[in-house]
PDB file of C-alpha atoms in Angstrom:
ATOM      1  CA  GLU A   1     -13.544   4.753  22.953  1.00  0.00           C
ATOM      2  CA  ALA A   2     -13.205   4.699  19.171  1.00  0.00           C
ATOM      3  CA  GLY A   3      -9.863   5.193  17.833  1.00  0.00           C
ATOM      4  CA  VAL A   4      -8.901   7.555  14.762  1.00  0.00           C
ATOM      5  CA  VAL A   5     -10.999   6.542  11.714  1.00  0.00           C
ATOM      6  CA  GLN A   6      -9.645   6.816   8.095  1.00  0.00           C
ATOM      7  CA  SER A   7     -11.246   5.992   4.982  1.00  0.00           C
ATOM      8  CA  PRO A   8     -10.749   4.550   2.365  1.00  0.00           C
ATOM      9  CA  ARG A   9      -8.339   1.887   3.531  1.00  0.00           C
ATOM     10  CA  TYR A  10      -7.057   1.264   0.019  1.00  0.00           C
ATOM     11  CA  LYS A  11      -7.051   3.287  -3.205  1.00  0.00           C
ATOM     12  CA  ILE A  12      -5.750   2.592  -6.619  1.00  0.00           C
ATOM     13  CA  ILE A  13      -5.835   5.301  -9.177  1.00  0.00           C
ATOM     14  CA  GLU A  14      -4.285   6.303 -12.541  1.00  0.00           C
ATOM     15  CA  LYS A  15      -1.708   9.054 -12.499  1.00  0.00           C
ATOM     16  CA  LYS A  16      -3.185  12.489 -13.109  1.00  0.00           C
ATOM     17  CA  GLN A  17      -6.400  11.599 -11.391  1.00  0.00           C
ATOM     18  CA  PRO A  18      -7.558  13.206  -8.159  1.00  0.00           C
ATOM     19  CA  VAL A  19      -7.906  11.419  -4.855  1.00  0.00           C
ATOM     20  CA  ALA A  20      -9.170  12.405  -1.335  1.00  0.00           C
ATOM     21  CA  PHE A  21      -8.616  10.814   1.990  1.00  0.00           C
ATOM     22  CA  TRP A  22     -10.884  11.387   5.061  1.00  0.00           C
ATOM     23  CA  CYS A  23     -10.038  11.267   8.787  1.00  0.00           C
ATOM     24  CA  ASN A  24     -12.057  11.428  11.910  1.00  0.00           C
ATOM     25  CA  PRO A  25      -9.963  11.966  15.021  1.00  0.00           C
ATOM     26  CA  ILE A  26     -10.522  10.641  18.526  1.00  0.00           C
ATOM     27  CA  SER A  27     -13.401  12.498  20.181  1.00  0.00           C
ATOM     28  CA  GLY A  28     -12.150  15.505  22.102  1.00  0.00           C
ATOM     29  CA  HIS A  29      -8.773  15.619  20.296  1.00  0.00           C
ATOM     30  CA  ASN A  30      -8.204  19.184  19.031  1.00  0.00           C
ATOM     31  CA  THR A  31      -4.891  18.468  17.227  1.00  0.00           C
ATOM     32  CA  LEU A  32      -4.880  16.451  13.946  1.00  0.00           C
ATOM     33  CA  TYR A  33      -1.896  15.440  11.943  1.00  0.00           C
ATOM     34  CA  TRP A  34      -1.456  13.987   8.434  1.00  0.00           C
ATOM     35  CA  TYR A  35       1.654  11.897   7.792  1.00  0.00           C
ATOM     36  CA  ARG A  36       2.935  10.122   4.781  1.00  0.00           C
ATOM     37  CA  GLN A  37       4.767   6.857   5.047  1.00  0.00           C
ATOM     38  CA  ASN A  38       6.776   5.689   2.078  1.00  0.00           C
ATOM     39  CA  LEU A  39       7.787   2.012   1.715  1.00  0.00           C
ATOM     40  CA  GLY A  40      10.490   0.986   4.264  1.00  0.00           C
ATOM     41  CA  GLN A  41      10.523   4.392   5.995  1.00  0.00           C
ATOM     42  CA  GLY A  42       8.975   6.041   9.078  1.00  0.00           C
ATOM     43  CA  PRO A  43       6.050   8.363   8.642  1.00  0.00           C
ATOM     44  CA  GLU A  44       6.784  11.926   7.867  1.00  0.00           C
ATOM     45  CA  LEU A  45       4.551  14.984   8.740  1.00  0.00           C
ATOM     46  CA  LEU A  46       2.569  16.660   5.994  1.00  0.00           C
ATOM     47  CA  ILE A  47       0.326  19.000   7.908  1.00  0.00           C
ATOM     48  CA  ARG A  48      -0.846  19.694  11.543  1.00  0.00           C
ATOM     49  CA  TYR A  49      -4.023  21.324  12.545  1.00  0.00           C
ATOM     50  CA  GLU A  50      -4.997  22.929  15.827  1.00  0.00           C
ATOM     51  CA  ASN A  51      -8.631  22.854  15.763  1.00  0.00           C
ATOM     52  CA  GLU A  52      -9.494  24.189  12.316  1.00  0.00           C
ATOM     53  CA  GLU A  53      -6.216  26.117  11.880  1.00  0.00           C
ATOM     54  CA  ALA A  54      -3.316  24.745   9.925  1.00  0.00           C
ATOM     55  CA  VAL A  55      -0.301  25.515  12.071  1.00  0.00           C
ATOM     56  CA  ASP A  56       2.429  23.569  10.406  1.00  0.00           C
ATOM     57  CA  ASP A  57       2.144  22.876   6.619  1.00  0.00           C
ATOM     58  CA  SER A  58       5.773  23.493   5.670  1.00  0.00           C
ATOM     59  CA  GLN A  59       6.083  19.899   4.393  1.00  0.00           C
ATOM     60  CA  LEU A  60       2.978  19.847   2.241  1.00  0.00           C
ATOM     61  CA  PRO A  61       3.523  19.984  -1.453  1.00  0.00           C
ATOM     62  CA  LYS A  62       1.105  22.755  -2.121  1.00  0.00           C
ATOM     63  CA  ASP A  63       1.201  22.680  -5.803  1.00  0.00           C
ATOM     64  CA  ARG A  64      -0.815  19.377  -5.780  1.00  0.00           C
ATOM     65  CA  PHE A  65      -1.800  18.751  -2.156  1.00  0.00           C
ATOM     66  CA  SER A  66      -4.530  20.447  -0.171  1.00  0.00           C
ATOM     67  CA  ALA A  67      -6.169  19.713   3.179  1.00  0.00           C
ATOM     68  CA  GLU A  68      -9.015  21.169   5.182  1.00  0.00           C
ATOM     69  CA  ARG A  69     -10.561  20.767   8.600  1.00  0.00           C
ATOM     70  CA  LEU A  70     -13.598  23.111   8.304  1.00  0.00           C
ATOM     71  CA  LYS A  71     -15.298  22.501  11.638  1.00  0.00           C
ATOM     72  CA  GLY A  72     -12.228  21.494  13.745  1.00  0.00           C
ATOM     73  CA  VAL A  73     -13.225  17.791  13.785  1.00  0.00           C
ATOM     74  CA  ASP A  74     -12.785  15.677  10.717  1.00  0.00           C
ATOM     75  CA  SER A  75     -10.293  16.371   7.921  1.00  0.00           C
ATOM     76  CA  THR A  76      -9.738  15.700   4.272  1.00  0.00           C
ATOM     77  CA  LEU A  77      -6.593  15.544   2.381  1.00  0.00           C
ATOM     78  CA  LYS A  78      -6.678  15.819  -1.305  1.00  0.00           C
ATOM     79  CA  ILE A  79      -4.137  15.244  -4.243  1.00  0.00           C
ATOM     80  CA  GLN A  80      -4.803  16.690  -7.634  1.00  0.00           C
ATOM     81  CA  PRO A  81      -3.325  15.600  -9.863  1.00  0.00           C
ATOM     82  CA  ALA A  82      -1.641  12.428  -8.523  1.00  0.00           C
ATOM     83  CA  GLU A  83       1.756  11.391  -9.592  1.00  0.00           C
ATOM     84  CA  LEU A  84       3.522   7.982  -9.460  1.00  0.00           C
ATOM     85  CA  GLY A  85       5.607   9.144  -6.595  1.00  0.00           C
ATOM     86  CA  ASP A  86       2.563   9.819  -4.329  1.00  0.00           C
ATOM     87  CA  SER A  87       2.162   6.037  -3.839  1.00  0.00           C
ATOM     88  CA  ALA A  88       2.418   5.563  -0.147  1.00  0.00           C
ATOM     89  CA  VAL A  89       0.380   5.118   3.060  1.00  0.00           C
ATOM     90  CA  TYR A  90      -1.252   8.260   4.353  1.00  0.00           C
ATOM     91  CA  LEU A  91      -1.787   8.228   8.123  1.00  0.00           C
ATOM     92  CA  CYS A  92      -3.858  10.453  10.134  1.00  0.00           C
ATOM     93  CA  ALA A  93      -3.155  11.008  13.961  1.00  0.00           C
ATOM     94  CA  SER A  94      -4.674  12.995  16.718  1.00  0.00           C
ATOM     95  CA  SER A  95      -3.760  14.272  20.230  1.00  0.00           C
ATOM     96  CA  LEU A  96      -5.412  16.241  22.978  1.00  0.00           C
ATOM     97  CA  GLU A  97      -4.827  19.926  23.022  1.00  0.00           C
ATOM     98  CA  GLY A  98      -1.582  20.507  24.945  1.00  0.00           C
ATOM     99  CA  GLY A  99      -0.985  16.798  25.039  1.00  0.00           C
ATOM    100  CA  ASP A 100       2.012  14.986  23.659  1.00  0.00           C
ATOM    101  CA  GLU A 101       0.916  11.406  23.039  1.00  0.00           C
ATOM    102  CA  GLN A 102      -0.308  10.833  19.407  1.00  0.00           C
ATOM    103  CA  PHE A 103      -2.661   8.140  18.268  1.00  0.00           C
ATOM    104  CA  PHE A 104      -2.741   6.930  14.704  1.00  0.00           C
ATOM    105  CA  GLY A 105      -5.500   5.640  12.377  1.00  0.00           C
ATOM    106  CA  PRO A 106      -5.168   2.585  10.236  1.00  0.00           C
ATOM    107  CA  GLY A 107      -4.059   4.629   7.186  1.00  0.00           C
ATOM    108  CA  THR A 108      -5.001   4.751   3.549  1.00  0.00           C
ATOM    109  CA  ARG A 109      -2.745   2.838   1.207  1.00  0.00           C
ATOM    110  CA  LEU A 110      -2.590   4.781  -2.087  1.00  0.00           C
ATOM    111  CA  THR A 111      -1.361   3.162  -5.330  1.00  0.00           C
ATOM    112  CA  VAL A 112      -0.779   5.393  -8.416  1.00  0.00           C
ATOM    113  CA  LEU A 113      -0.513   3.504 -11.625  1.00  0.00           C
TER     114      LEU A 113
ATOM    115  CA  GLY B   1      16.186  19.169  12.308  1.00  0.00           C
ATOM    116  CA  ILE B   2      16.468  16.448  14.813  1.00  0.00           C
ATOM    117  CA  GLN B   3      17.755  13.020  13.694  1.00  0.00           C
ATOM    118  CA  VAL B   4      16.562   9.673  14.917  1.00  0.00           C
ATOM    119  CA  GLU B   5      18.476   6.399  14.470  1.00  0.00           C
ATOM    120  CA  GLN B   6      17.317   3.040  15.365  1.00  0.00           C
ATOM    121  CA  SER B   7      19.270  -0.212  15.659  1.00  0.00           C
ATOM    122  CA  PRO B   8      19.395  -2.853  14.624  1.00  0.00           C
ATOM    123  CA  PRO B   9      17.506  -2.366  11.364  1.00  0.00           C
ATOM    124  CA  ASP B  10      16.521  -6.005  11.257  1.00  0.00           C
ATOM    125  CA  LEU B  11      16.226  -8.739  13.942  1.00  0.00           C
ATOM    126  CA  ILE B  12      15.355 -12.312  13.805  1.00  0.00           C
ATOM    127  CA  LEU B  13      14.385 -14.107  16.950  1.00  0.00           C
ATOM    128  CA  GLN B  14      13.385 -17.640  18.112  1.00  0.00           C
ATOM    129  CA  GLU B  15      10.129 -17.615  20.002  1.00  0.00           C
ATOM    130  CA  GLY B  16      10.840 -17.128  23.682  1.00  0.00           C
ATOM    131  CA  ALA B  17      13.948 -15.049  23.294  1.00  0.00           C
ATOM    132  CA  ASN B  18      14.683 -11.601  24.597  1.00  0.00           C
ATOM    133  CA  SER B  19      15.669  -8.594  22.670  1.00  0.00           C
ATOM    134  CA  THR B  20      16.797  -4.898  23.045  1.00  0.00           C
ATOM    135  CA  LEU B  21      15.996  -2.168  20.436  1.00  0.00           C
ATOM    136  CA  ARG B  22      17.814   0.986  20.587  1.00  0.00           C
ATOM    137  CA  CYS B  23      16.832   4.541  19.591  1.00  0.00           C
ATOM    138  CA  ASN B  24      19.399   7.468  19.525  1.00  0.00           C
ATOM    139  CA  PHE B  25      18.355  10.899  18.862  1.00  0.00           C
ATOM    140  CA  SER B  26      20.523  13.993  18.026  1.00  0.00           C
ATOM    141  CA  ASP B  27      18.933  16.699  20.250  1.00  0.00           C
ATOM    142  CA  SER B  28      16.989  17.120  23.446  1.00  0.00           C
ATOM    143  CA  VAL B  29      13.369  16.049  23.171  1.00  0.00           C
ATOM    144  CA  ASN B  30      10.227  16.580  25.136  1.00  0.00           C
ATOM    145  CA  ASN B  31       8.319  13.723  23.567  1.00  0.00           C
ATOM    146  CA  LEU B  32       9.316  10.180  22.740  1.00  0.00           C
ATOM    147  CA  GLN B  33       6.912   7.398  21.762  1.00  0.00           C
ATOM    148  CA  TRP B  34       7.563   3.798  20.803  1.00  0.00           C
ATOM    149  CA  PHE B  35       5.228   2.173  18.256  1.00  0.00           C
ATOM    150  CA  HIS B  36       4.606  -1.339  16.939  1.00  0.00           C
ATOM    151  CA  GLN B  37       3.431  -1.381  13.355  1.00  0.00           C
ATOM    152  CA  ASN B  38       1.775  -4.624  12.699  1.00  0.00           C
ATOM    153  CA  PRO B  39       1.605  -6.549   9.287  1.00  0.00           C
ATOM    154  CA  TRP B  40      -1.600  -4.600   8.452  1.00  0.00           C
ATOM    155  CA  GLY B  41       0.250  -1.324   8.803  1.00  0.00           C
ATOM    156  CA  GLN B  42      -1.489  -0.104  12.020  1.00  0.00           C
ATOM    157  CA  LEU B  43       0.745   1.822  14.307  1.00  0.00           C
ATOM    158  CA  ILE B  44      -0.015   0.653  17.880  1.00  0.00           C
ATOM    159  CA  ASN B  45       1.095   2.867  20.827  1.00  0.00           C
ATOM    160  CA  LEU B  46       3.530   0.949  23.079  1.00  0.00           C
ATOM    161  CA  PHE B  47       4.944   3.678  25.376  1.00  0.00           C
ATOM    162  CA  TYR B  48       4.946   7.419  25.752  1.00  0.00           C
ATOM    163  CA  ILE B  49       8.281   7.904  27.532  1.00  0.00           C
ATOM    164  CA  PRO B  50      10.240  11.122  27.214  1.00  0.00           C
ATOM    165  CA  SER B  51      12.142  10.051  30.287  1.00  0.00           C
ATOM    166  CA  GLY B  52      12.288   7.394  32.827  1.00  0.00           C
ATOM    167  CA  THR B  53      11.250   3.653  32.825  1.00  0.00           C
ATOM    168  CA  LYS B  54       7.949   2.027  32.167  1.00  0.00           C
ATOM    169  CA  GLN B  55       6.756  -1.624  31.817  1.00  0.00           C
ATOM    170  CA  ASN B  56       3.736  -3.129  30.322  1.00  0.00           C
ATOM    171  CA  GLY B  57       3.651  -6.881  30.506  1.00  0.00           C
ATOM    172  CA  ARG B  58       6.499  -8.405  28.486  1.00  0.00           C
ATOM    173  CA  LEU B  59       7.548  -5.018  27.237  1.00  0.00           C
ATOM    174  CA  SER B  60       9.514  -2.428  28.972  1.00  0.00           C
ATOM    175  CA  ALA B  61      11.175   0.862  27.981  1.00  0.00           C
ATOM    176  CA  THR B  62      13.811   3.204  29.343  1.00  0.00           C
ATOM    177  CA  THR B  63      14.727   6.715  28.112  1.00  0.00           C
ATOM    178  CA  VAL B  64      17.887   8.488  29.262  1.00  0.00           C
ATOM    179  CA  ALA B  65      17.146  11.969  28.003  1.00  0.00           C
ATOM    180  CA  THR B  66      20.440  13.552  29.034  1.00  0.00           C
ATOM    181  CA  GLU B  67      22.307  10.988  27.060  1.00  0.00           C
ATOM    182  CA  ARG B  68      19.850  11.058  24.161  1.00  0.00           C
ATOM    183  CA  TYR B  69      18.730   7.423  23.820  1.00  0.00           C
ATOM    184  CA  SER B  70      15.987   5.142  24.541  1.00  0.00           C
ATOM    185  CA  LEU B  71      15.691   1.366  24.797  1.00  0.00           C
ATOM    186  CA  LEU B  72      12.798  -1.036  24.259  1.00  0.00           C
ATOM    187  CA  TYR B  73      13.032  -4.354  25.799  1.00  0.00           C
ATOM    188  CA  ILE B  74      10.966  -7.365  24.594  1.00  0.00           C
ATOM    189  CA  SER B  75      11.112 -10.425  26.820  1.00  0.00           C
ATOM    190  CA  SER B  76       9.853 -13.940  26.037  1.00  0.00           C
ATOM    191  CA  SER B  77       9.079 -12.917  22.479  1.00  0.00           C
ATOM    192  CA  GLN B  78       6.103 -14.385  20.654  1.00  0.00           C
ATOM    193  CA  THR B  79       5.306 -14.739  16.942  1.00  0.00           C
ATOM    194  CA  THR B  80       2.711 -11.915  17.444  1.00  0.00           C
ATOM    195  CA  ASP B  81       5.439  -9.548  18.220  1.00  0.00           C
ATOM    196  CA  SER B  82       6.635  -9.510  14.665  1.00  0.00           C
ATOM    197  CA  GLY B  83       6.474  -6.321  12.807  1.00  0.00           C
ATOM    198  CA  VAL B  84       8.319  -2.941  12.771  1.00  0.00           C
ATOM    199  CA  TYR B  85       9.057  -1.048  15.847  1.00  0.00           C
ATOM    200  CA  PHE B  86       9.361   2.687  15.545  1.00  0.00           C
ATOM    201  CA  CYS B  87      10.830   5.230  17.868  1.00  0.00           C
ATOM    202  CA  ALA B  88       9.423   8.867  17.331  1.00  0.00           C
ATOM    203  CA  VAL B  89      10.495  12.037  19.040  1.00  0.00           C
ATOM    204  CA  GLY B  90       9.280  15.620  19.380  1.00  0.00           C
ATOM    205  CA  GLU B  91      11.439  18.552  20.128  1.00  0.00           C
ATOM    206  CA  ASN B  92       8.919  20.590  21.979  1.00  0.00           C
ATOM    207  CA  SER B  93       6.185  19.715  24.441  1.00  0.00           C
ATOM    208  CA  GLY B  94       2.520  19.861  23.503  1.00  0.00           C
ATOM    209  CA  ASN B  95       1.316  18.800  20.153  1.00  0.00           C
ATOM    210  CA  THR B  96       4.614  18.725  18.332  1.00  0.00           C
ATOM    211  CA  PRO B  97       5.075  16.856  15.175  1.00  0.00           C
ATOM    212  CA  LEU B  98       6.852  13.451  15.691  1.00  0.00           C
ATOM    213  CA  VAL B  99      10.030  12.757  13.835  1.00  0.00           C
ATOM    214  CA  PHE B 100      10.343   9.039  13.219  1.00  0.00           C
ATOM    215  CA  GLY B 101      13.273   6.697  12.883  1.00  0.00           C
ATOM    216  CA  LYS B 102      13.488   4.134  10.054  1.00  0.00           C
ATOM    217  CA  GLY B 103      12.318   1.334  12.467  1.00  0.00           C
ATOM    218  CA  THR B 104      13.539  -2.069  13.533  1.00  0.00           C
ATOM    219  CA  ARG B 105      11.983  -5.031  11.616  1.00  0.00           C
ATOM    220  CA  LEU B 106      11.429  -7.761  14.021  1.00  0.00           C
ATOM    221  CA  SER B 107      10.661 -11.423  12.917  1.00  0.00           C
ATOM    222  CA  VAL B 108       9.879 -13.953  15.607  1.00  0.00           C
ATOM    223  CA  ILE B 109       9.934 -17.499  14.362  1.00  0.00           C
ATOM    224  CA  ALA B 110       8.320 -20.509  16.142  1.00  0.00           C
TER     225      ALA B 110
END
């Protein structure tokens, strides 16, 4: 069974540029999460989707971040414009509906110069 | 919100040694997972253990939910065990976001 897929794995951009990350969850997993991991810290939740509905986005900086999961399967997280402080690893995770155990993708390491 | 503390923050072991990692949390939880983040950044699921004891090869874990702590045991450590070990908890059952500790960085030397 394939795991959570993310792309790209690495991204380097200049500040003020836009960037997008893509995630495909494990097949059959209705719940999808985006986390951000700063250097030396544990991941922190940005947004959680139940199917195509964003049910927890209180930690998403909405002035510059947006996310979508149009068909309830794969998801895109966007930053526009990027700032130096956005440099981090962006992790996607998924879980079964009603399940607890979360499974993580390999992450996208973003560097903003 | 719930707080998660992991100890020790750093640990250096000789290959073959045993170790115990601890996770304390500030409130009752319905979800607790242990992860190993390898040097390439991948979070690998070790245990889903909101209560009780589980074992998988050289690794085992125990969660005492009433006392709000969990322990991860690594026996006969190998260099491939190196990396960061995270404890993460969720306050509610069913698709709850995980709150992570800061991790324990383990280095196993040959």
